[in-house]
Tab-separated table of C-alpha atoms in Angstrom:
chain	number	residue	atom	x	y	z
N	109	ALA	CA	-47.304	-78.235	96.640
N	110	GLN	CA	-48.560	-75.047	95.143
N	111	SER	CA	-46.109	-73.048	93.045
N	112	VAL	CA	-46.346	-69.728	91.253
N	113	THR	CA	-44.126	-68.686	88.363
N	114	GLN	CA	-43.757	-65.167	87.055
N	115	LEU	CA	-42.177	-65.106	83.618
N	116	GLY	CA	-39.667	-62.291	83.365
N	117	SER	CA	-37.995	-60.778	86.400
N	118	HIS	CA	-37.790	-57.426	84.588
N	119	VAL	CA	-40.224	-55.895	82.110
N	120	SER	CA	-39.621	-52.552	80.432
N	121	VAL	CA	-42.275	-50.589	78.536
N	122	SER	CA	-42.701	-47.096	77.173
N	123	GLU	CA	-45.203	-44.718	78.687
N	124	GLY	CA	-48.549	-45.296	77.008
N	125	ALA	CA	-47.723	-48.853	75.932
N	126	LEU	CA	-49.489	-52.019	76.978
N	127	VAL	CA	-48.330	-53.624	80.205
N	128	LEU	CA	-48.389	-57.427	80.353
N	129	LEU	CA	-47.008	-59.266	83.372
N	130	ARG	CA	-47.243	-63.037	83.270
N	131	CYS	CA	-48.169	-65.423	86.063
N	132	ASN	CA	-48.733	-69.168	85.991
N	133	TYR	CA	-49.731	-71.373	88.870
N	134	SER	CA	-49.505	-75.088	89.437
N	135	SER	CA	-52.462	-76.606	91.186
N	136	SER	CA	-54.925	-79.320	90.293
N	137	VAL	CA	-57.665	-77.285	91.937
N	138	PRO	CA	-58.036	-73.648	90.870
N	139	PRO	CA	-56.696	-71.528	93.701
N	140	TYR	CA	-57.443	-68.042	94.814
N	141	LEU	CA	-55.081	-65.709	92.954
N	142	PHE	CA	-53.795	-62.264	93.813
N	143	TRP	CA	-51.642	-59.540	92.337
N	144	TYR	CA	-49.810	-57.202	94.701
N	145	VAL	CA	-47.703	-54.152	93.906
N	146	GLN	CA	-44.737	-52.912	95.896
N	147	TYR	CA	-43.343	-49.414	95.461
N	148	PRO	CA	-39.766	-48.789	96.603
N	149	ASN	CA	-39.294	-49.104	100.361
N	150	GLN	CA	-42.962	-49.778	100.944
N	151	GLY	CA	-45.156	-52.716	101.842
N	152	LEU	CA	-47.339	-54.721	99.480
N	153	GLN	CA	-50.579	-53.270	98.206
N	154	LEU	CA	-53.362	-55.416	96.808
N	155	LEU	CA	-54.058	-54.710	93.126
N	156	LEU	CA	-56.729	-57.311	92.460
N	157	LYS	CA	-57.827	-60.830	93.276
N	158	TYR	CA	-59.613	-63.834	91.797
N	159	THR	CA	-61.687	-65.952	94.162
N	160	SER	CA	-63.735	-68.091	91.739
N	161	ALA	CA	-66.254	-65.491	90.658
N	162	ALA	CA	-65.769	-63.618	87.358
N	163	THR	CA	-62.717	-64.741	85.404
N	164	LEU	CA	-61.876	-61.193	84.296
N	165	VAL	CA	-60.981	-59.209	87.366
N	166	LYS	CA	-60.578	-55.448	87.479
N	167	GLY	CA	-58.364	-53.846	90.052
N	168	ILE	CA	-57.043	-50.497	91.095
N	169	ASN	CA	-55.053	-48.069	88.936
N	170	GLY	CA	-56.511	-49.428	85.678
N	171	PHE	CA	-55.075	-52.934	86.003
N	172	GLU	CA	-56.973	-56.106	85.216
N	173	ALA	CA	-56.234	-59.817	85.090
N	174	GLU	CA	-57.889	-62.798	83.468
N	175	PHE	CA	-58.051	-66.229	85.056
N	176	LYS	CA	-57.585	-68.953	82.442
N	177	LYS	CA	-57.976	-72.412	83.892
N	178	SER	CA	-56.934	-74.190	80.700
N	179	GLU	CA	-53.630	-72.310	80.711
N	180	THR	CA	-53.253	-72.177	84.526
N	181	SER	CA	-52.539	-68.491	84.088
N	182	PHE	CA	-53.470	-65.203	85.694
N	183	HIS	CA	-51.694	-62.533	83.652
N	184	LEU	CA	-51.865	-58.874	84.675
N	185	THR	CA	-52.507	-56.202	82.050
N	186	LYS	CA	-52.952	-52.470	81.725
N	187	PRO	CA	-53.749	-50.856	78.375
N	188	SER	CA	-51.575	-47.780	78.816
N	189	ALA	CA	-48.593	-47.559	81.152
N	190	HIS	CA	-47.967	-44.502	83.315
N	191	MET	CA	-44.680	-43.513	84.851
N	192	SER	CA	-46.269	-44.048	88.254
N	193	ASP	CA	-46.739	-47.768	87.464
N	194	ALA	CA	-43.018	-48.386	87.894
N	195	ALA	CA	-42.796	-50.848	90.787
N	196	GLU	CA	-42.366	-54.523	91.585
N	197	TYR	CA	-45.365	-56.770	91.049
N	198	PHE	CA	-46.040	-60.058	92.775
N	199	CYS	CA	-48.451	-62.799	91.843
N	200	ALA	CA	-49.608	-65.047	94.689
N	201	ALA	CA	-51.859	-68.065	95.155
N	202	ALA	CA	-53.751	-69.565	98.067
N	203	ASN	CA	-55.579	-72.863	98.167
N	204	ALA	CA	-59.308	-72.321	97.989
N	205	GLY	CA	-61.209	-73.700	100.942
N	206	GLY	CA	-60.582	-73.708	104.657
N	207	THR	CA	-57.835	-76.240	105.285
N	208	SER	CA	-54.830	-74.240	104.131
N	209	TYR	CA	-55.265	-71.365	106.589
N	210	GLY	CA	-55.018	-68.917	103.705
N	211	LYS	CA	-51.273	-69.359	103.268
N	212	LEU	CA	-49.957	-67.522	100.239
N	213	THR	CA	-47.361	-68.821	97.790
N	214	PHE	CA	-45.661	-65.992	95.923
N	215	GLY	CA	-43.996	-65.751	92.572
N	216	GLN	CA	-40.499	-64.312	92.352
N	217	GLY	CA	-41.694	-60.859	91.414
N	218	THR	CA	-41.457	-58.754	88.249
N	219	ILE	CA	-39.907	-55.305	88.248
N	220	LEU	CA	-41.734	-53.006	85.842
N	221	THR	CA	-39.801	-50.083	84.385
N	222	VAL	CA	-41.657	-47.381	82.435
N	223	HIS	CA	-39.675	-45.211	80.032
N	224	PRO	CA	-40.787	-41.716	78.999
R	258	ASP	CA	-53.951	-50.231	105.561
R	259	ALA	CA	-55.837	-52.803	107.699
R	260	GLY	CA	-54.433	-51.331	110.903
R	261	ILE	CA	-51.137	-53.245	110.895
R	262	THR	CA	-47.978	-51.857	112.430
R	263	GLN	CA	-44.559	-53.431	112.722
R	264	SER	CA	-41.760	-52.565	115.101
R	265	PRO	CA	-38.986	-51.819	114.815
R	266	ARG	CA	-38.993	-50.637	111.213
R	267	HIS	CA	-35.229	-50.953	110.938
R	268	LYS	CA	-32.742	-52.920	113.001
R	269	VAL	CA	-29.063	-53.685	112.764
R	270	THR	CA	-27.757	-56.440	114.992
R	271	GLU	CA	-24.788	-58.751	115.336
R	272	THR	CA	-24.530	-62.450	114.624
R	273	GLY	CA	-25.555	-64.561	117.591
R	274	THR	CA	-27.812	-62.021	119.264
R	275	PRO	CA	-31.530	-62.637	119.814
R	276	VAL	CA	-33.973	-60.422	117.952
R	277	THR	CA	-37.727	-60.019	118.335
R	278	LEU	CA	-39.933	-58.349	115.772
R	279	ARG	CA	-43.455	-57.285	116.649
R	280	CYS	CA	-46.585	-57.170	114.539
R	281	HIS	CA	-49.611	-55.396	115.944
R	282	GLN	CA	-53.112	-55.277	114.459
R	283	THR	CA	-56.122	-53.311	115.604
R	284	GLU	CA	-58.983	-55.137	113.850
R	285	ASN	CA	-59.172	-58.477	115.677
R	286	HIS	CA	-58.254	-60.685	112.721
R	287	ARG	CA	-57.804	-64.352	113.511
R	288	TYR	CA	-55.096	-65.160	110.981
R	289	MET	CA	-51.649	-63.554	111.047
R	290	TYR	CA	-48.516	-64.360	109.063
R	291	TRP	CA	-44.798	-63.622	108.972
R	292	TYR	CA	-42.992	-63.550	105.616
R	293	ARG	CA	-39.472	-62.685	104.597
R	294	GLN	CA	-38.640	-60.977	101.308
R	295	ASP	CA	-35.385	-61.612	99.505
R	296	PRO	CA	-34.416	-60.654	95.944
R	297	GLY	CA	-35.343	-63.348	93.453
R	298	HIS	CA	-37.470	-65.242	95.955
R	299	GLY	CA	-40.553	-63.103	96.301
R	300	LEU	CA	-42.030	-63.498	99.770
R	301	ARG	CA	-41.716	-66.748	101.677
R	302	LEU	CA	-43.829	-67.782	104.638
R	303	ILE	CA	-41.971	-68.220	107.927
R	304	HIS	CA	-44.756	-68.923	110.428
R	305	TYR	CA	-48.438	-68.259	110.722
R	306	SER	CA	-51.105	-68.146	113.411
R	307	TYR	CA	-54.761	-69.089	113.291
R	308	GLY	CA	-55.628	-67.929	116.792
R	309	VAL	CA	-54.216	-67.086	120.199
R	310	LYS	CA	-51.520	-69.645	121.023
R	311	ASP	CA	-52.231	-71.454	117.721
R	312	THR	CA	-49.246	-71.254	115.404
R	313	ASP	CA	-47.589	-73.390	112.753
R	314	LYS	CA	-44.523	-73.456	110.545
R	315	GLY	CA	-44.227	-72.151	107.032
R	316	GLU	CA	-41.722	-73.064	104.358
R	317	VAL	CA	-38.688	-71.267	105.856
R	318	SER	CA	-39.175	-71.656	109.612
R	319	ASP	CA	-35.696	-72.887	110.622
R	320	GLY	CA	-34.061	-70.449	113.045
R	321	TYR	CA	-37.326	-68.666	113.830
R	322	SER	CA	-39.973	-68.984	116.506
R	323	VAL	CA	-43.236	-67.143	117.053
R	324	SER	CA	-45.660	-66.403	119.818
R	325	ARG	CA	-49.186	-65.099	119.970
R	326	SER	CA	-50.462	-64.511	123.480
R	327	LYS	CA	-52.999	-61.863	122.426
R	328	THR	CA	-55.106	-61.563	119.298
R	329	GLU	CA	-53.538	-58.269	118.357
R	330	ASP	CA	-49.847	-59.185	118.655
R	331	PHE	CA	-47.771	-61.702	116.717
R	332	LEU	CA	-44.083	-61.843	117.644
R	333	LEU	CA	-41.279	-63.271	115.524
R	334	THR	CA	-38.065	-64.226	117.324
R	335	LEU	CA	-34.680	-65.027	115.913
R	336	GLU	CA	-33.098	-66.925	118.784
R	337	SER	CA	-29.542	-66.420	117.504
R	338	ALA	CA	-29.404	-64.208	114.459
R	339	THR	CA	-27.283	-65.212	111.471
R	340	SER	CA	-26.232	-63.222	108.415
R	341	SER	CA	-28.560	-65.359	106.265
R	342	GLN	CA	-31.460	-63.842	108.184
R	343	THR	CA	-30.694	-60.398	106.837
R	344	SER	CA	-33.925	-59.614	105.043
R	345	VAL	CA	-37.077	-57.552	104.989
R	346	TYR	CA	-39.777	-59.055	107.173
R	347	PHE	CA	-43.457	-58.508	106.517
R	348	CYS	CA	-46.387	-59.266	108.733
R	349	ALA	CA	-49.830	-59.856	107.241
R	350	ILE	CA	-53.380	-60.458	108.385
R	351	LYS	CA	-56.125	-62.315	106.531
R	352	GLN	CA	-59.509	-60.728	106.318
R	353	ASP	CA	-61.920	-63.643	106.792
R	354	THR	CA	-64.800	-62.100	104.874
R	355	THR	CA	-62.710	-61.700	101.708
R	356	ASP	CA	-59.951	-64.348	102.114
R	357	THR	CA	-57.479	-61.566	101.341
R	358	GLN	CA	-54.180	-60.843	103.058
R	359	TYR	CA	-53.083	-57.313	103.866
R	360	PHE	CA	-49.516	-56.455	104.710
R	361	GLY	CA	-47.735	-54.290	107.213
R	362	PRO	CA	-45.023	-51.788	106.254
R	363	GLY	CA	-42.141	-54.206	106.876
R	364	THR	CA	-39.037	-54.390	109.058
R	365	ARG	CA	-35.608	-54.207	107.484
R	366	LEU	CA	-33.218	-56.385	109.506
R	367	THR	CA	-29.482	-56.431	108.962
R	368	VAL	CA	-27.358	-59.037	110.744
R	369	LEU	CA	-23.651	-58.203	110.718
């Protein structure tokens, strides 16, 4: 079964510093991969996705992620953190192809704190 | 926001009572999903639907049932609510052209 692991339940950075949120998946076949962001008391918003096209994916709000098959990773980065980036971030995977009905498996989430 | 609404947005109920949560979409998507969100667990799939009257179980389906009699509505029912079902419930649709799921605003359920 597919699993997704996010390393670090809490990450704290200073404003202007690099943001790096880690995500690893377990699948023999590269899945579709997604990063979602959740602001307090809100739903999930799609940041970016990888669906077997370019391995470096750019998303909204200056975030990007790189798919690395050899490392089974899909880490999320942003060069310079803003206070408004403080939120919880979720990595998720879906089996590529039509037989899985698009079901998502989520990581446990990483809470990002940005200090002034 | 993919035209997804959930109702109610908040509910407090007592153990043993039945509860139904509604997810409504306006864009005719075939696939719909119910997830629950709990601290430390991310989101976990409860049930999903791949068409009217076509539903299947997810990883945490015990104690839940679903129905989909119309394309636009996907109902989640807790037949007899328990305190372990206190959670935030999210509905999602999958956009077929992009294989991407979009989420509703959530329902916060408290079972006392």
